Each structure stands twice: as C-alpha cells, then as structure tokens.
GROMACS .gro file of C-alpha atoms in nm:
model
  207
    1ARG     CA    1   1.277  -1.252   0.384
    2ALA     CA    2   1.629  -1.122   0.446
    3ALA     CA    3   1.535  -0.783   0.303
    4LEU     CA    4   1.223  -0.768   0.520
    5ASP     CA    5   1.431  -0.840   0.829
    6ALA     CA    6   1.685  -0.573   0.735
    7SER     CA    7   1.413  -0.316   0.673
    8GLY     CA    8   1.252  -0.352   1.013
    9ALA     CA    9   0.913  -0.372   0.842
   10GLU     CA   10   0.626  -0.504   1.051
   11ILE     CA   11   0.359  -0.500   0.779
   12VAL     CA   12   0.400  -0.684   0.449
   13THR     CA   13   0.163  -0.616   0.162
   14VAL     CA   14   0.084  -0.912  -0.061
   15ALA     CA   15  -0.073  -0.920  -0.408
   16ILE     CA   16  -0.343  -1.185  -0.368
   17ARG     CA   17  -0.375  -1.236  -0.744
   18ARG     CA   18  -0.002  -1.305  -0.783
   19THR     CA   19   0.105  -1.477  -0.462
   20ASN     CA   20   0.021  -1.819  -0.319
   21LEU     CA   21  -0.115  -1.800   0.035
   22GLY     CA   22  -0.252  -2.150   0.029
   23GLN     CA   23  -0.502  -2.120  -0.255
   24ASN     CA   24  -0.264  -2.336  -0.463
   25PRO     CA   25  -0.182  -2.624  -0.226
   26ASN     CA   26   0.080  -2.784  -0.454
   27GLU     CA   27   0.293  -2.468  -0.480
   28PRO     CA   28   0.528  -2.305  -0.225
   29SER     CA   29   0.339  -2.068   0.004
   30LEU     CA   30   0.460  -1.725   0.110
   31LEU     CA   31   0.326  -1.807   0.456
   32ASP     CA   32   0.620  -2.045   0.504
   33ALA     CA   33   0.887  -1.785   0.425
   34VAL     CA   34   0.710  -1.488   0.585
   35PRO     CA   35   0.522  -1.626   0.887
   36PRO     CA   36   0.208  -1.437   0.996
   37SER     CA   37   0.327  -1.482   1.355
   38LYS     CA   38   0.608  -1.232   1.284
   39PHE     CA   39   0.463  -1.004   1.015
   40THR     CA   40   0.121  -0.845   0.977
   41TYR     CA   41  -0.012  -0.933   0.634
   42LEU     CA   42  -0.173  -0.659   0.425
   43PRO     CA   43  -0.349  -0.829   0.133
   44ASN     CA   44  -0.376  -0.598  -0.167
   45THR     CA   45  -0.569  -0.584  -0.493
   46ALA     CA   46  -0.278  -0.522  -0.732
   47GLY     CA   47  -0.388  -0.604  -1.085
   48CYS     CA   48  -0.753  -0.512  -1.029
   49TYR     CA   49  -0.915  -0.260  -1.263
   50THR     CA   50  -1.275  -0.257  -1.137
   51ALA     CA   51  -1.439  -0.217  -0.799
   52ASP     CA   52  -1.610  -0.556  -0.832
   53ASP     CA   53  -1.281  -0.732  -0.901
   54ALA     CA   54  -1.109  -0.563  -0.606
   55VAL     CA   55  -1.392  -0.651  -0.365
   56ARG     CA   56  -1.395  -1.012  -0.483
   57THR     CA   57  -1.018  -1.038  -0.437
   58LEU     CA   58  -1.026  -0.909  -0.080
   59ARG     CA   59  -1.313  -1.137   0.015
   60LEU     CA   60  -1.091  -1.424  -0.099
   61ALA     CA   61  -0.802  -1.284   0.105
   62ARG     CA   62  -1.018  -1.274   0.418
   63GLU     CA   63  -1.101  -1.641   0.369
   64LEU     CA   64  -0.739  -1.740   0.308
   65LEU     CA   65  -0.616  -1.550   0.615
   66ASP     CA   66  -0.882  -1.670   0.860
   67GLY     CA   67  -1.098  -1.360   0.877
   68HIS     CA   68  -0.816  -1.104   0.849
   69SER     CA   69  -0.983  -0.767   0.791
   70LEU     CA   70  -0.689  -0.524   0.740
   71VAL     CA   71  -0.647  -0.481   0.364
   72LYS     CA   72  -0.495  -0.253   0.103
   73LEU     CA   73  -0.732  -0.141  -0.170
   74GLU     CA   74  -0.595  -0.035  -0.506
   75VAL     CA   75  -0.800  -0.012  -0.824
   76LEU     CA   76  -0.584   0.075  -1.124
   77GLY     CA   77  -0.682   0.288  -1.419
   78ASP     CA   78  -0.461   0.136  -1.688
   79PRO     CA   79  -0.183  -0.123  -1.715
   80GLN     CA   80   0.080   0.123  -1.839
   81SER     CA   81   0.085   0.400  -1.579
   82LEU     CA   82  -0.083   0.197  -1.300
   83TYR     CA   83  -0.242   0.527  -1.197
   84PRO     CA   84  -0.536   0.477  -0.961
   85ASN     CA   85  -0.893   0.489  -1.087
   86VAL     CA   86  -1.032   0.698  -0.804
   87ILE     CA   87  -1.397   0.656  -0.908
   88GLU     CA   88  -1.379   0.275  -0.890
   89THR     CA   89  -1.167   0.303  -0.575
   90ILE     CA   90  -1.440   0.503  -0.400
   91VAL     CA   91  -1.706   0.251  -0.505
   92ALA     CA   92  -1.498  -0.041  -0.376
   93ALA     CA   93  -1.411   0.138  -0.053
   94LYS     CA   94  -1.780   0.192   0.031
   95THR     CA   95  -1.855  -0.177  -0.017
   96LEU     CA   96  -1.555  -0.303   0.177
   97VAL     CA   97  -1.607  -0.069   0.474
   98ALA     CA   98  -1.973  -0.174   0.489
   99GLU     CA   99  -1.857  -0.538   0.503
  100GLY     CA  100  -1.630  -0.473   0.799
  101PHE     CA  101  -1.293  -0.448   0.626
  102GLN     CA  102  -1.029  -0.210   0.761
  103VAL     CA  103  -0.929  -0.043   0.437
  104MET     CA  104  -0.593   0.120   0.372
  105VAL     CA  105  -0.642   0.281   0.034
  106TYR     CA  106  -0.406   0.364  -0.253
  107THR     CA  107  -0.511   0.684  -0.426
  108SER     CA  108  -0.392   0.988  -0.615
  109ASP     CA  109  -0.242   1.284  -0.429
  110ASP     CA  110  -0.569   1.477  -0.466
  111PRO     CA  111  -0.655   1.610  -0.118
  112ILE     CA  112  -1.029   1.621  -0.196
  113VAL     CA  113  -1.037   1.255  -0.297
  114ALA     CA  114  -0.828   1.166   0.010
  115LYS     CA  115  -1.085   1.336   0.236
  116GLN     CA  116  -1.371   1.154   0.063
  117LEU     CA  117  -1.202   0.819   0.123
  118GLU     CA  118  -1.144   0.906   0.488
  119ASP     CA  119  -1.508   1.008   0.526
  120ILE     CA  120  -1.615   0.672   0.381
  121GLY     CA  121  -1.429   0.507   0.668
  122CYS     CA  122  -1.088   0.409   0.530
  123VAL     CA  123  -0.840   0.361   0.814
  124ALA     CA  124  -0.537   0.496   0.623
  125ILE     CA  125  -0.481   0.705   0.311
  126MET     CA  126  -0.196   0.601   0.080
  127PRO     CA  127  -0.132   0.867  -0.187
  128LEU     CA  128   0.122   0.804  -0.459
  129ALA     CA  129   0.447   0.999  -0.460
  130SER     CA  130   0.486   0.921  -0.830
  131LEU     CA  131   0.387   0.630  -1.054
  132ILE     CA  132   0.419   0.273  -0.923
  133GLY     CA  133   0.764   0.136  -0.994
  134SER     CA  134   0.893   0.463  -1.140
  135GLY     CA  135   1.137   0.549  -0.861
  136MET     CA  136   1.083   0.918  -0.940
  137GLY     CA  137   1.032   1.020  -0.577
  138ILE     CA  138   0.783   1.276  -0.446
  139LEU     CA  139   0.681   1.483  -0.747
  140ASN     CA  140   0.425   1.700  -0.569
  141PRO     CA  141   0.515   1.762  -0.205
  142TRP     CA  142   0.258   2.043  -0.182
  143ASN     CA  143  -0.038   1.815  -0.253
  144LEU     CA  144   0.104   1.553  -0.020
  145ARG     CA  145   0.131   1.810   0.258
  146LEU     CA  146  -0.232   1.913   0.201
  147VAL     CA  147  -0.343   1.551   0.233
  148ILE     CA  148  -0.145   1.513   0.556
  149GLU     CA  149  -0.267   1.838   0.708
  150HIS     CA  150  -0.634   1.753   0.661
  151ALA     CA  151  -0.625   1.382   0.739
  152LYS     CA  152  -0.729   1.244   1.077
  153VAL     CA  153  -0.608   0.895   0.986
  154PRO     CA  154  -0.251   0.781   0.908
  155VAL     CA  155  -0.107   0.885   0.572
  156LEU     CA  156   0.151   0.660   0.406
  157VAL     CA  157   0.328   0.734   0.079
  158ASP     CA  158   0.257   0.450  -0.161
  159ALA     CA  159   0.441   0.423  -0.494
  160GLY     CA  160   0.732   0.603  -0.652
  161VAL     CA  161   0.992   0.591  -0.374
  162GLY     CA  162   1.324   0.541  -0.553
  163THR     CA  163   1.589   0.573  -0.288
  164ALA     CA  164   1.647   0.645   0.079
  165SER     CA  165   1.630   1.022   0.046
  166ASP     CA  166   1.275   0.993  -0.095
  167ALA     CA  167   1.167   0.797   0.209
  168ALA     CA  168   1.326   1.051   0.444
  169ILE     CA  169   1.151   1.339   0.268
  170ALA     CA  170   0.815   1.163   0.296
  171MET     CA  171   0.863   1.131   0.671
  172GLU     CA  172   0.985   1.490   0.705
  173LEU     CA  173   0.665   1.606   0.532
  174GLY     CA  174   0.470   1.433   0.808
  175CYS     CA  175   0.381   1.094   0.666
  176ASP     CA  176   0.322   0.813   0.912
  177GLY     CA  177   0.499   0.557   0.698
  178VAL     CA  178   0.614   0.458   0.352
  179LEU     CA  179   0.519   0.155   0.145
  180MET     CA  180   0.785   0.037  -0.095
  181ASN     CA  181   0.880  -0.256  -0.311
  182THR     CA  182   1.061  -0.177  -0.637
  183ALA     CA  183   1.337   0.035  -0.481
  184ILE     CA  184   1.439  -0.264  -0.271
  185ALA     CA  185   1.342  -0.553  -0.497
  186LEU     CA  186   1.533  -0.417  -0.799
  187ALA     CA  187   1.835  -0.283  -0.611
  188ASN     CA  188   2.175  -0.437  -0.684
  189ASP     CA  189   2.184  -0.539  -0.317
  190PRO     CA  190   1.824  -0.561  -0.190
  191VAL     CA  191   1.918  -0.642   0.170
  192ARG     CA  192   2.155  -0.348   0.193
  193MET     CA  193   1.897  -0.117   0.034
  194ALA     CA  194   1.636  -0.239   0.282
  195GLY     CA  195   1.869  -0.143   0.566
  196ALA     CA  196   1.921   0.199   0.408
  197MET     CA  197   1.546   0.251   0.391
  198LYS     CA  198   1.511   0.165   0.760
  199LEU     CA  199   1.769   0.430   0.850
  200ALA     CA  200   1.603   0.683   0.617
  201ILE     CA  201   1.261   0.631   0.775
  202GLU     CA  202   1.404   0.670   1.124
  203ALA     CA  203   1.602   0.982   1.030
  204GLY     CA  204   1.307   1.139   0.848
  205ARG     CA  205   1.073   1.077   1.140
  206GLU     CA  206   1.320   1.227   1.388
  207ALA     CA  207   1.379   1.527   1.161
   0.00000   0.00000   0.00000
C-alpha cells in the first residue's frame, strides 16, 4: 500500500487466481489494504493459458467486484517466458467484449495483432516491452511506435519495465501509461522505487 501511494497510481491490477478479494472469507482480503474507494481495480487473468480459463476467471471477478466491467486480459503461451498466446487472447477478447466487459489486453508488440484487438473492441492495448518480470526494458521501440501510431485507443506498456528510465522512454515514445510490478516489488526499497517511477512517468510525458 505504501508503494502504491508513493507511485501515484490510480489503477491497481490484481491477479484473481492468486489474490483474495473475498472469495476466501477466512483469509485477509486485499480490499482491506487497498480500498476500492481510493483505487480502481483492474482484475487480470495472470496464470491463464486458455481463452476459456481467462473468460471464466473474469466472470468470477465481475461477481466479486459487484459488476465491475473494466478488466485486464492476458492469456499466456507458456509458464517459462510468459509470452502471450495471441490466438487464445483474440478468442477470449471476442467473448468478453460481447459480454459487456471493457477489456484492456496484454499482447505482443505486433502492430497487426494490436489492430485486430482494437477492432474487436478492446478499450486499451497493452504490448509487452520485454518478457514479464525480465526488467530488460523496451527491446523493440520501433514496433511499439507502430502500435502507438495506428491505435485509436490508449496504449500502455505492460511487462519488462526494469527501472525509471524504461518508464520515461515508454512515455516519450507516446504511450499513455505503464503497467509495472516486478521493478517495484523486487527493488531493495520498493517505496522509493515507486516514487522514482512516478517522477519518470511525469518526466517522460512532459518530454
């Protein structure tokens, strides 16, 4: 919670399969530490490897969060790289959009796939900068720029941000935001790193 406050984040993504939001009544709930009155929750499908599993997970999230429709879709290809399975992602996105979900979607940095997901009705495109948790930064700024130039919905870098300079570069390229976890969660001083990321986002947007 202290890191979230230091970061200035307004949206918090939550892995429904790994986090208690009330589905386990005898365990501590994240809702107590991170109140929905202050933060917008973005339930995600981390750990899902099929479209059916991802759709089922987000239906559960909507029930747990009283009809909340803004969600983050990610369907992974394998447990080692955590690279997105774009075929299953597209299938899941079609179902979720048809059911009234507002889908922010994790995908590869392929501009053609990004356009397909936008055409399906996803409300934001979230291409990886590099592999989840790798901290390798933006490996392909040219593809990312192509995604941004052709998108009519917000584009947020999702995955691979390692340090503040990566976040600033993402914003300088024209991204609307950056999603991050590992760079803060595994820092020696997570609260201080969260503050650094806030400054980096602001500086990159201004630049």
